[in-house]
């Protein structure tokens, strides 16, 4: 046996990222072989997906949504598109589907009629619709047919932890509609404790360009102790709610929202798995959510997500056994993407390109040029 005392599992899937070029090596180094980009400039992300598909070296598989669909106010101008009415939203859904996106992402300023129009257009075009809710709550979104909710939006208020809907009632609505949740607990934790992570030593930061670390350290609301207390209350409520939803039968997938502050691509998925475990899920449950369940919800379970003959051999070998000790997921030994060995030791941190839309959005926010209304991330 080449690696005694090790465990082979399917490659990990981060179901909520916003890609920039520099993130690619870090994702592979952490054993993340598939990502879902859940909001980006359309031409840029389609171009990245094509370049990675054509690269002779192993690269992560990219699923993408294109831009986030927002209302008349657009929180993230480089990553989103605005809409005045339901007809405009439906037209954009059809245009994005024709361009080749895998899913559609709705954002906080859409009203219920716009959400409903997006779902109808998505079904007509054959693309699922996911959402980060704001004006619409989770009960309404599930009944409208939204396939997946991000961040527990529309369920728990991110700034104070108050419940926006009755948890028992919304559980039933989510199950009836087969609406999944992607909790991204880790991004709420990071936003609640920004000052804790500034200049905190972490060897994994070698994967993050200096330009990004500088923007993370400059995020404006890190000097907001009252806001941090409210966000920590929200984190506590989200952590209590996730296992309750899971045990009731609500589908759960795992995502991080990298590269928002102090979410190191790939490695922040390890952090999310650990946080979900300490929230009440078992290691086996969170690993399933980051592999088999994620592949099913992303429509790629014929390619990846389980160790089966005929699939693409996206594999992660770790020292130890993460099924019994989730922190062993950090002990990466070998990564395979599509059956090809990734030379993890030879990987180098990716170069920073200021023109990448996600990089530009982080720069604008840190400089105070862009101030989102209703959400601090997407």
mmCIF file of C-alpha atoms in Angstrom:
data_model
loop_
_atom_site.group_PDB
_atom_site.id
_atom_site.type_symbol
_atom_site.label_atom_id
_atom_site.label_comp_id
_atom_site.label_asym_id
_atom_site.label_seq_id
_atom_site.Cartn_x
_atom_site.Cartn_y
_atom_site.Cartn_z
ATOM 1 C CA UNK A 1 0.000 0.000 0.000
ATOM 2 C CA UNK A 2 1.480 3.311 -1.022
ATOM 3 C CA UNK A 3 -0.193 5.410 1.658
ATOM 4 C CA UNK A 4 -1.030 3.349 4.742
ATOM 5 C CA UNK A 5 -3.305 5.080 7.213
ATOM 6 C CA UNK A 6 -4.915 7.234 4.516
ATOM 7 C CA UNK A 7 -8.458 7.598 3.190
ATOM 8 C CA UNK A 8 -9.588 8.019 -0.410
ATOM 9 C CA UNK A 9 -12.732 10.111 -0.939
ATOM 10 C CA UNK A 10 -14.317 11.897 -3.894
ATOM 11 C CA UNK A 11 -12.892 15.310 -4.744
ATOM 12 C CA UNK A 12 -14.556 18.082 -2.765
ATOM 13 C CA UNK A 13 -17.144 20.423 -4.280
ATOM 14 C CA UNK A 14 -17.407 24.047 -3.164
ATOM 15 C CA UNK A 15 -20.927 24.990 -4.201
ATOM 16 C CA UNK A 16 -20.567 28.731 -3.584
ATOM 17 C CA UNK A 17 -17.558 30.670 -4.838
ATOM 18 C CA UNK A 18 -16.852 33.755 -6.943
ATOM 19 C CA UNK A 19 -13.879 32.866 -9.087
ATOM 20 C CA UNK A 20 -10.779 34.927 -9.816
ATOM 21 C CA UNK A 21 -7.811 33.576 -11.752
ATOM 22 C CA UNK A 22 -5.524 33.438 -8.725
ATOM 23 C CA UNK A 23 -7.839 30.983 -6.932
ATOM 24 C CA UNK A 24 -7.227 27.986 -9.212
ATOM 25 C CA UNK A 25 -4.018 26.571 -7.619
ATOM 26 C CA UNK A 26 -5.320 27.014 -4.066
ATOM 27 C CA UNK A 27 -8.506 25.095 -4.848
ATOM 28 C CA UNK A 28 -6.576 22.122 -6.199
ATOM 29 C CA UNK A 29 -4.075 22.191 -3.343
ATOM 30 C CA UNK A 30 -6.983 21.804 -0.918
ATOM 31 C CA UNK A 31 -8.568 18.937 -2.852
ATOM 32 C CA UNK A 32 -11.449 20.956 -4.293
ATOM 33 C CA UNK A 33 -11.946 19.518 -7.761
ATOM 34 C CA UNK A 34 -15.273 21.200 -8.627
ATOM 35 C CA UNK A 35 -16.601 24.674 -7.909
ATOM 36 C CA UNK A 36 -19.833 26.456 -8.664
ATOM 37 C CA UNK A 37 -19.191 30.099 -9.482
ATOM 38 C CA UNK A 38 -22.358 31.696 -8.230
ATOM 39 C CA UNK A 39 -21.978 35.250 -9.501
ATOM 40 C CA UNK A 40 -19.552 36.789 -11.965
ATOM 41 C CA UNK A 41 -19.276 38.702 -15.211
ATOM 42 C CA UNK A 42 -20.743 36.464 -17.901
ATOM 43 C CA UNK A 43 -18.042 36.756 -20.550
ATOM 44 C CA UNK A 44 -15.267 36.488 -17.978
ATOM 45 C CA UNK A 45 -16.539 33.329 -16.272
ATOM 46 C CA UNK A 46 -17.442 31.607 -19.537
ATOM 47 C CA UNK A 47 -13.940 32.426 -20.767
ATOM 48 C CA UNK A 48 -12.338 31.027 -17.622
ATOM 49 C CA UNK A 49 -14.438 27.874 -17.852
ATOM 50 C CA UNK A 50 -13.345 27.370 -21.463
ATOM 51 C CA UNK A 51 -9.681 28.015 -20.690
ATOM 52 C CA UNK A 52 -9.658 25.556 -17.807
ATOM 53 C CA UNK A 53 -11.471 22.918 -19.848
ATOM 54 C CA UNK A 54 -8.819 23.244 -22.579
ATOM 55 C CA UNK A 55 -5.833 23.304 -20.207
ATOM 56 C CA UNK A 56 -3.713 20.145 -20.518
ATOM 57 C CA UNK A 57 -2.943 20.310 -16.806
ATOM 58 C CA UNK A 58 -5.493 19.225 -14.175
ATOM 59 C CA UNK A 59 -7.772 22.142 -13.273
ATOM 60 C CA UNK A 60 -10.971 22.405 -11.232
ATOM 61 C CA UNK A 61 -14.266 21.766 -12.967
ATOM 62 C CA UNK A 62 -16.250 25.022 -13.077
ATOM 63 C CA UNK A 63 -20.024 25.281 -13.035
ATOM 64 C CA UNK A 64 -21.309 28.817 -13.409
ATOM 65 C CA UNK A 65 -24.344 31.072 -13.120
ATOM 66 C CA UNK A 66 -23.077 34.175 -14.883
ATOM 67 C CA UNK A 67 -24.088 37.481 -13.260
ATOM 68 C CA UNK A 68 -26.325 37.703 -10.229
ATOM 69 C CA UNK A 69 -29.771 38.966 -11.211
ATOM 70 C CA UNK A 70 -30.690 41.943 -9.049
ATOM 71 C CA UNK A 71 -33.518 44.458 -8.949
ATOM 72 C CA UNK A 72 -33.425 48.136 -9.840
ATOM 73 C CA UNK A 73 -30.505 48.582 -7.436
ATOM 74 C CA UNK A 74 -27.430 46.481 -8.246
ATOM 75 C CA UNK A 75 -25.279 45.754 -5.218
ATOM 76 C CA UNK A 76 -22.269 44.482 -7.162
ATOM 77 C CA UNK A 77 -22.015 46.281 -10.531
ATOM 78 C CA UNK A 78 -19.131 44.143 -11.790
ATOM 79 C CA UNK A 79 -20.898 40.894 -10.911
ATOM 80 C CA UNK A 80 -24.601 41.633 -11.371
ATOM 81 C CA UNK A 81 -27.307 42.967 -13.666
ATOM 82 C CA UNK A 82 -30.330 45.078 -12.706
ATOM 83 C CA UNK A 83 -33.976 44.562 -13.651
ATOM 84 C CA UNK A 84 -37.044 46.760 -13.388
ATOM 85 C CA UNK A 85 -39.802 44.191 -13.852
ATOM 86 C CA UNK A 86 -40.552 40.465 -14.216
ATOM 87 C CA UNK A 87 -40.353 40.532 -18.017
ATOM 88 C CA UNK A 88 -36.809 41.889 -17.870
ATOM 89 C CA UNK A 89 -35.749 39.150 -15.445
ATOM 90 C CA UNK A 90 -37.262 36.439 -17.638
ATOM 91 C CA UNK A 91 -35.471 37.829 -20.695
ATOM 92 C CA UNK A 92 -32.130 37.745 -18.880
ATOM 93 C CA UNK A 93 -32.675 34.167 -17.728
ATOM 94 C CA UNK A 94 -33.324 33.097 -21.310
ATOM 95 C CA UNK A 95 -30.282 35.005 -22.575
ATOM 96 C CA UNK A 96 -27.982 33.481 -19.943
ATOM 97 C CA UNK A 97 -29.290 29.994 -20.599
ATOM 98 C CA UNK A 98 -28.640 30.423 -24.305
ATOM 99 C CA UNK A 99 -25.106 31.619 -23.496
ATOM 100 C CA UNK A 100 -24.436 28.345 -21.674
ATOM 101 C CA UNK A 101 -24.687 28.962 -17.932
ATOM 102 C CA UNK A 102 -25.428 25.976 -15.726
ATOM 103 C CA UNK A 103 -27.701 27.729 -13.234
ATOM 104 C CA UNK A 104 -29.237 31.149 -12.541
ATOM 105 C CA UNK A 105 -28.506 33.175 -9.382
ATOM 106 C CA UNK A 106 -31.100 35.651 -8.049
ATOM 107 C CA UNK A 107 -30.187 38.424 -5.632
ATOM 108 C CA UNK A 108 -31.587 40.488 -2.796
ATOM 109 C CA UNK A 109 -33.509 43.322 -4.504
ATOM 110 C CA UNK A 110 -35.818 41.192 -6.636
ATOM 111 C CA UNK A 111 -39.476 41.084 -5.598
ATOM 112 C CA UNK A 112 -41.670 38.002 -5.565
ATOM 113 C CA UNK A 113 -43.093 38.538 -9.058
ATOM 114 C CA UNK A 114 -39.572 38.823 -10.452
ATOM 115 C CA UNK A 115 -38.480 35.659 -8.619
ATOM 116 C CA UNK A 116 -41.496 33.782 -9.973
ATOM 117 C CA UNK A 117 -40.776 35.015 -13.502
ATOM 118 C CA UNK A 118 -37.162 33.851 -13.214
ATOM 119 C CA UNK A 119 -38.193 30.351 -12.100
ATOM 120 C CA UNK A 120 -40.709 30.006 -14.951
ATOM 121 C CA UNK A 121 -38.117 31.182 -17.486
ATOM 122 C CA UNK A 122 -35.516 28.864 -15.956
ATOM 123 C CA UNK A 123 -37.777 25.849 -16.288
ATOM 124 C CA UNK A 124 -38.555 26.795 -19.874
ATOM 125 C CA UNK A 125 -34.831 27.110 -20.613
ATOM 126 C CA UNK A 126 -33.766 24.053 -18.626
ATOM 127 C CA UNK A 127 -31.650 25.826 -15.975
ATOM 128 C CA UNK A 128 -32.256 25.668 -12.200
ATOM 129 C CA UNK A 129 -32.666 28.909 -10.253
ATOM 130 C CA UNK A 130 -30.913 29.532 -6.926
ATOM 131 C CA UNK A 131 -31.179 32.628 -4.767
ATOM 132 C CA UNK A 132 -29.668 34.872 -2.148
ATOM 133 C CA UNK A 133 -32.903 36.355 -0.824
ATOM 134 C CA UNK A 134 -33.619 39.830 0.466
ATOM 135 C CA UNK A 135 -37.084 41.208 -0.279
ATOM 136 C CA UNK A 136 -38.542 37.705 -0.609
ATOM 137 C CA UNK A 137 -38.579 35.241 2.287
ATOM 138 C CA UNK A 138 -37.765 31.541 2.121
ATOM 139 C CA UNK A 139 -41.385 30.394 2.289
ATOM 140 C CA UNK A 140 -42.225 32.468 -0.765
ATOM 141 C CA UNK A 141 -39.099 31.374 -2.618
ATOM 142 C CA UNK A 142 -39.725 27.670 -1.998
ATOM 143 C CA UNK A 143 -43.332 27.951 -3.131
ATOM 144 C CA UNK A 144 -42.134 29.796 -6.241
ATOM 145 C CA UNK A 145 -39.867 26.869 -7.100
ATOM 146 C CA UNK A 146 -36.403 28.210 -6.272
ATOM 147 C CA UNK A 147 -34.076 25.189 -6.285
ATOM 148 C CA UNK A 148 -31.608 26.322 -3.626
ATOM 149 C CA UNK A 149 -31.200 29.097 -1.061
ATOM 150 C CA UNK A 150 -27.833 30.608 -0.166
ATOM 151 C CA UNK A 151 -26.675 31.610 3.339
ATOM 152 C CA UNK A 152 -30.044 30.742 4.964
ATOM 153 C CA UNK A 153 -31.191 34.022 3.442
ATOM 154 C CA UNK A 154 -34.902 34.583 3.860
ATOM 155 C CA UNK A 155 -34.790 32.417 6.987
ATOM 156 C CA UNK A 156 -32.469 34.069 9.535
ATOM 157 C CA UNK A 157 -31.547 37.754 9.510
ATOM 158 C CA UNK A 158 -27.768 38.021 8.993
ATOM 159 C CA UNK A 159 -27.304 41.098 11.167
ATOM 160 C CA UNK A 160 -29.112 40.092 14.361
ATOM 161 C CA UNK A 161 -30.124 36.433 14.133
ATOM 162 C CA UNK A 162 -33.872 37.063 14.186
ATOM 163 C CA UNK A 163 -36.038 34.451 12.486
ATOM 164 C CA UNK A 164 -37.700 35.806 9.343
ATOM 165 C CA UNK A 165 -39.994 32.783 9.054
ATOM 166 C CA UNK A 166 -41.178 30.048 11.379
ATOM 167 C CA UNK A 167 -38.517 27.333 11.208
ATOM 168 C CA UNK A 168 -40.976 24.479 11.427
ATOM 169 C CA UNK A 169 -43.177 25.879 8.670
ATOM 170 C CA UNK A 170 -40.277 26.701 6.379
ATOM 171 C CA UNK A 171 -38.820 23.227 6.876
ATOM 172 C CA UNK A 172 -42.009 21.725 5.503
ATOM 173 C CA UNK A 173 -42.046 24.148 2.583
ATOM 174 C CA UNK A 174 -38.421 23.412 1.679
ATOM 175 C CA UNK A 175 -38.978 19.648 1.786
ATOM 176 C CA UNK A 176 -42.191 19.847 -0.260
ATOM 177 C CA UNK A 177 -40.458 21.954 -2.912
ATOM 178 C CA UNK A 178 -37.177 19.963 -2.766
ATOM 179 C CA UNK A 179 -35.372 23.255 -2.144
ATOM 180 C CA UNK A 180 -31.823 22.792 -0.893
ATOM 181 C CA UNK A 181 -29.790 24.995 1.443
ATOM 182 C CA UNK A 182 -26.182 26.091 1.041
ATOM 183 C CA UNK A 183 -25.543 27.557 4.520
ATOM 184 C CA UNK A 184 -22.036 29.066 4.040
ATOM 185 C CA UNK A 185 -21.752 29.442 7.807
ATOM 186 C CA UNK A 186 -18.090 30.306 7.421
ATOM 187 C CA UNK A 187 -18.686 33.602 5.612
ATOM 188 C CA UNK A 188 -21.029 34.811 8.351
ATOM 189 C CA UNK A 189 -18.420 33.841 10.933
ATOM 190 C CA UNK A 190 -15.663 35.697 9.107
ATOM 191 C CA UNK A 191 -17.781 38.832 8.642
ATOM 192 C CA UNK A 192 -18.703 38.761 12.325
ATOM 193 C CA UNK A 193 -15.068 38.521 13.407
ATOM 194 C CA UNK A 194 -13.175 40.561 10.824
ATOM 195 C CA UNK A 195 -10.889 42.212 13.355
ATOM 196 C CA UNK A 196 -9.928 38.793 14.738
ATOM 197 C CA UNK A 197 -8.441 37.730 11.410
ATOM 198 C CA UNK A 198 -6.526 40.895 10.507
ATOM 199 C CA UNK A 199 -2.822 39.994 10.479
ATOM 200 C CA UNK A 200 -3.618 36.653 12.088
ATOM 201 C CA UNK A 201 -0.808 34.209 11.220
ATOM 202 C CA UNK A 202 -2.060 31.455 8.960
ATOM 203 C CA UNK A 203 0.347 29.563 6.688
ATOM 204 C CA UNK A 204 -2.475 29.006 4.183
ATOM 205 C CA UNK A 205 -2.410 32.718 3.393
ATOM 206 C CA UNK A 206 0.508 32.009 1.073
ATOM 207 C CA UNK A 207 -2.153 31.125 -1.507
ATOM 208 C CA UNK A 208 -3.676 34.617 -1.352
ATOM 209 C CA UNK A 209 -2.137 37.538 -3.285
ATOM 210 C CA UNK A 210 -0.936 40.466 -1.207
ATOM 211 C CA UNK A 211 -3.386 42.740 -3.037
ATOM 212 C CA UNK A 212 -6.319 40.640 -1.817
ATOM 213 C CA UNK A 213 -5.036 40.385 1.750
ATOM 214 C CA UNK A 214 -4.712 44.171 1.826
ATOM 215 C CA UNK A 215 -8.353 44.539 0.741
ATOM 216 C CA UNK A 216 -9.505 42.021 3.313
ATOM 217 C CA UNK A 217 -7.715 43.936 6.054
ATOM 218 C CA UNK A 218 -9.313 47.172 4.844
ATOM 219 C CA UNK A 219 -12.933 46.012 4.859
ATOM 220 C CA UNK A 220 -14.769 48.971 6.393
ATOM 221 C CA UNK A 221 -17.106 47.299 8.863
ATOM 222 C CA UNK A 222 -14.375 45.481 10.774
ATOM 223 C CA UNK A 223 -14.386 48.427 13.216
ATOM 224 C CA UNK A 224 -18.003 47.856 14.227
ATOM 225 C CA UNK A 225 -18.262 46.081 17.585
ATOM 226 C CA UNK A 226 -22.048 46.468 17.821
ATOM 227 C CA UNK A 227 -22.509 45.071 14.331
ATOM 228 C CA UNK A 228 -20.144 42.223 15.134
ATOM 229 C CA UNK A 229 -22.222 41.249 18.155
ATOM 230 C CA UNK A 230 -25.329 41.119 15.995
ATOM 231 C CA UNK A 231 -23.581 39.051 13.364
ATOM 232 C CA UNK A 232 -22.277 36.636 15.988
ATOM 233 C CA UNK A 233 -25.852 36.186 17.222
ATOM 234 C CA UNK A 234 -26.831 35.394 13.644
ATOM 235 C CA UNK A 235 -24.004 32.855 13.338
ATOM 236 C CA UNK A 236 -25.218 31.135 16.503
ATOM 237 C CA UNK A 237 -28.777 30.912 15.166
ATOM 238 C CA UNK A 238 -27.620 29.622 11.779
ATOM 239 C CA UNK A 239 -25.459 26.965 13.419
ATOM 240 C CA UNK A 240 -28.429 25.779 15.471
ATOM 241 C CA UNK A 241 -30.747 25.739 12.472
ATOM 242 C CA UNK A 242 -28.597 23.799 9.990
ATOM 243 C CA UNK A 243 -28.620 20.411 11.785
ATOM 244 C CA UNK A 244 -32.328 20.861 12.448
ATOM 245 C CA UNK A 245 -32.973 21.279 8.729
ATOM 246 C CA UNK A 246 -30.684 18.375 7.867
ATOM 247 C CA UNK A 247 -32.272 15.956 10.307
ATOM 248 C CA UNK A 248 -35.719 16.896 8.992
ATOM 249 C CA UNK A 249 -34.679 15.983 5.455
ATOM 250 C CA UNK A 250 -33.847 19.321 3.837
ATOM 251 C CA UNK A 251 -31.032 18.813 1.293
ATOM 252 C CA UNK A 252 -27.778 20.504 2.340
ATOM 253 C CA UNK A 253 -24.765 21.317 0.155
ATOM 254 C CA UNK A 254 -21.543 22.975 1.236
ATOM 255 C CA UNK A 255 -20.121 26.284 0.049
ATOM 256 C CA UNK A 256 -17.911 29.052 1.361
ATOM 257 C CA UNK A 257 -18.354 32.343 -0.553
ATOM 258 C CA UNK A 258 -14.605 32.530 -1.206
ATOM 259 C CA UNK A 259 -12.828 34.871 -1.726
ATOM 260 C CA UNK A 260 -14.656 37.281 0.581
ATOM 261 C CA UNK A 261 -12.615 38.296 3.640
ATOM 262 C CA UNK A 262 -10.366 35.627 5.124
ATOM 263 C CA UNK A 263 -11.920 32.824 3.076
ATOM 264 C CA UNK A 264 -8.881 31.185 1.521
ATOM 265 C CA UNK A 265 -10.065 29.361 -1.600
ATOM 266 C CA UNK A 266 -10.239 25.614 -1.131
ATOM 267 C CA UNK A 267 -8.977 25.684 2.431
ATOM 268 C CA UNK A 268 -12.014 27.631 3.628
ATOM 269 C CA UNK A 269 -14.089 24.611 2.567
ATOM 270 C CA UNK A 270 -12.152 22.591 5.147
ATOM 271 C CA UNK A 271 -13.095 25.280 7.674
ATOM 272 C CA UNK A 272 -16.769 25.110 6.666
ATOM 273 C CA UNK A 273 -16.816 21.331 7.035
ATOM 274 C CA UNK A 274 -15.328 21.641 10.515
ATOM 275 C CA UNK A 275 -17.795 24.368 11.494
ATOM 276 C CA UNK A 276 -20.762 22.343 10.307
ATOM 277 C CA UNK A 277 -19.475 19.392 12.323
ATOM 278 C CA UNK A 278 -19.183 21.422 15.504
ATOM 279 C CA UNK A 279 -22.686 22.717 14.755
ATOM 280 C CA UNK A 280 -24.130 19.224 15.128
ATOM 281 C CA UNK A 281 -23.674 17.320 11.864
ATOM 282 C CA UNK A 282 -21.435 14.260 11.757
ATOM 283 C CA UNK A 283 -18.248 14.169 9.674
ATOM 284 C CA UNK A 284 -19.875 11.624 7.360
ATOM 285 C CA UNK A 285 -22.869 13.909 6.843
ATOM 286 C CA UNK A 286 -20.814 16.982 5.957
ATOM 287 C CA UNK A 287 -18.546 15.008 3.641
ATOM 288 C CA UNK A 288 -21.597 13.640 1.856
ATOM 289 C CA UNK A 289 -22.955 17.182 1.537
ATOM 290 C CA UNK A 290 -19.656 18.308 -0.037
ATOM 291 C CA UNK A 291 -19.473 15.391 -2.474
ATOM 292 C CA UNK A 292 -22.452 13.196 -3.379
ATOM 293 C CA UNK A 293 -25.239 15.638 -2.491
ATOM 294 C CA UNK A 294 -23.448 18.594 -4.062
ATOM 295 C CA UNK A 295 -22.864 16.664 -7.286
ATOM 296 C CA UNK A 296 -26.548 15.748 -7.422
ATOM 297 C CA UNK A 297 -27.765 19.291 -6.838
ATOM 298 C CA UNK A 298 -25.300 20.673 -9.393
ATOM 299 C CA UNK A 299 -26.420 18.140 -11.979
ATOM 300 C CA UNK A 300 -23.054 16.411 -12.297
ATOM 301 C CA UNK A 301 -23.592 13.240 -10.280
ATOM 302 C CA UNK A 302 -22.977 11.253 -13.472
ATOM 303 C CA UNK A 303 -19.442 12.696 -13.471
ATOM 304 C CA UNK A 304 -18.318 13.025 -9.874
ATOM 305 C CA UNK A 305 -19.345 13.006 -6.219
ATOM 306 C CA UNK A 306 -18.909 9.293 -5.497
ATOM 307 C CA UNK A 307 -16.276 6.609 -6.018
ATOM 308 C CA UNK A 308 -17.836 4.596 -8.832
ATOM 309 C CA UNK A 309 -16.643 3.001 -12.032
ATOM 310 C CA UNK A 310 -17.288 5.144 -15.081
ATOM 311 C CA UNK A 311 -17.027 8.495 -13.306
ATOM 312 C CA UNK A 312 -14.282 11.034 -13.906
ATOM 313 C CA UNK A 313 -11.959 10.012 -11.042
ATOM 314 C CA UNK A 314 -11.963 13.299 -9.143
ATOM 315 C CA UNK A 315 -10.250 12.027 -6.023
ATOM 316 C CA UNK A 316 -8.756 13.231 -2.769
ATOM 317 C CA UNK A 317 -6.400 11.145 -0.644
ATOM 318 C CA UNK A 318 -5.912 12.403 2.905
ATOM 319 C CA UNK A 319 -3.847 11.161 5.807
ATOM 320 C CA UNK A 320 -6.055 9.774 8.533
ATOM 321 C CA UNK A 321 -9.815 9.265 8.349
ATOM 322 C CA UNK A 322 -12.012 12.359 7.973
ATOM 323 C CA UNK A 323 -15.137 10.226 8.409
ATOM 324 C CA UNK A 324 -14.221 9.887 12.078
ATOM 325 C CA UNK A 325 -12.138 13.079 12.496
ATOM 326 C CA UNK A 326 -13.134 15.857 10.123
ATOM 327 C CA UNK A 327 -9.922 17.830 10.644
ATOM 328 C CA UNK A 328 -8.079 15.068 8.794
ATOM 329 C CA UNK A 329 -9.559 16.592 5.612
ATOM 330 C CA UNK A 330 -6.800 19.201 5.925
ATOM 331 C CA UNK A 331 -4.059 16.543 5.622
ATOM 332 C CA UNK A 332 -4.022 16.380 1.837
ATOM 333 C CA UNK A 333 -1.666 13.810 0.317
ATOM 334 C CA UNK A 334 -2.806 13.366 -3.281
ATOM 335 C CA UNK A 335 -5.357 15.009 -5.548
ATOM 336 C CA UNK A 336 -6.644 13.648 -8.846
ATOM 337 C CA UNK A 337 -8.786 15.590 -11.277
ATOM 338 C CA UNK A 338 -10.316 13.563 -14.068
ATOM 339 C CA UNK A 339 -7.938 10.716 -13.290
ATOM 340 C CA UNK A 340 -4.871 12.932 -13.657
ATOM 341 C CA UNK A 341 -2.578 13.394 -10.683
ATOM 342 C CA UNK A 342 -2.210 16.970 -9.491
ATOM 343 C CA UNK A 343 1.373 17.695 -8.501
ATOM 344 C CA UNK A 344 0.342 19.546 -5.366
ATOM 345 C CA UNK A 345 3.951 20.108 -4.280
ATOM 346 C CA UNK A 346 4.659 21.927 -7.531
ATOM 347 C CA UNK A 347 1.654 24.249 -7.320
ATOM 348 C CA UNK A 348 2.412 27.923 -6.883
ATOM 349 C CA UNK A 349 0.061 30.684 -5.701
ATOM 350 C CA UNK A 350 -1.873 32.247 -8.560
ATOM 351 C CA UNK A 351 -1.076 35.705 -9.922
ATOM 352 C CA UNK A 352 -3.303 38.676 -9.114
ATOM 353 C CA UNK A 353 -5.092 40.284 -12.058
ATOM 354 C CA UNK A 354 -6.864 43.518 -11.094
ATOM 355 C CA UNK A 355 -9.141 43.257 -14.126
ATOM 356 C CA UNK A 356 -10.787 40.076 -12.847
ATOM 357 C CA UNK A 357 -14.323 41.165 -11.852
ATOM 358 C CA UNK A 358 -14.226 39.642 -8.359
ATOM 359 C CA UNK A 359 -10.902 41.330 -7.635
ATOM 360 C CA UNK A 360 -12.336 44.622 -8.844
ATOM 361 C CA UNK A 361 -15.377 44.208 -6.605
ATOM 362 C CA UNK A 362 -13.228 43.586 -3.524
ATOM 363 C CA UNK A 363 -11.091 46.616 -4.330
ATOM 364 C CA UNK A 364 -14.125 48.841 -4.843
ATOM 365 C CA UNK A 365 -15.770 47.753 -1.613
ATOM 366 C CA UNK A 366 -12.632 48.162 0.479
ATOM 367 C CA UNK A 367 -12.120 51.640 -0.982
ATOM 368 C CA UNK A 368 -15.696 52.665 -0.273
ATOM 369 C CA UNK A 369 -16.584 52.977 -3.964
ATOM 370 C CA UNK A 370 -19.264 50.296 -3.738
ATOM 371 C CA UNK A 371 -21.547 49.919 -0.706
ATOM 372 C CA UNK A 372 -24.055 47.070 -1.032
ATOM 373 C CA UNK A 373 -27.547 47.553 0.362
ATOM 374 C CA UNK A 374 -29.047 44.573 2.170
ATOM 375 C CA UNK A 375 -26.034 42.242 1.957
ATOM 376 C CA UNK A 376 -22.272 42.415 2.521
ATOM 377 C CA UNK A 377 -21.429 39.550 0.186
ATOM 378 C CA UNK A 378 -23.098 37.466 -2.496
#
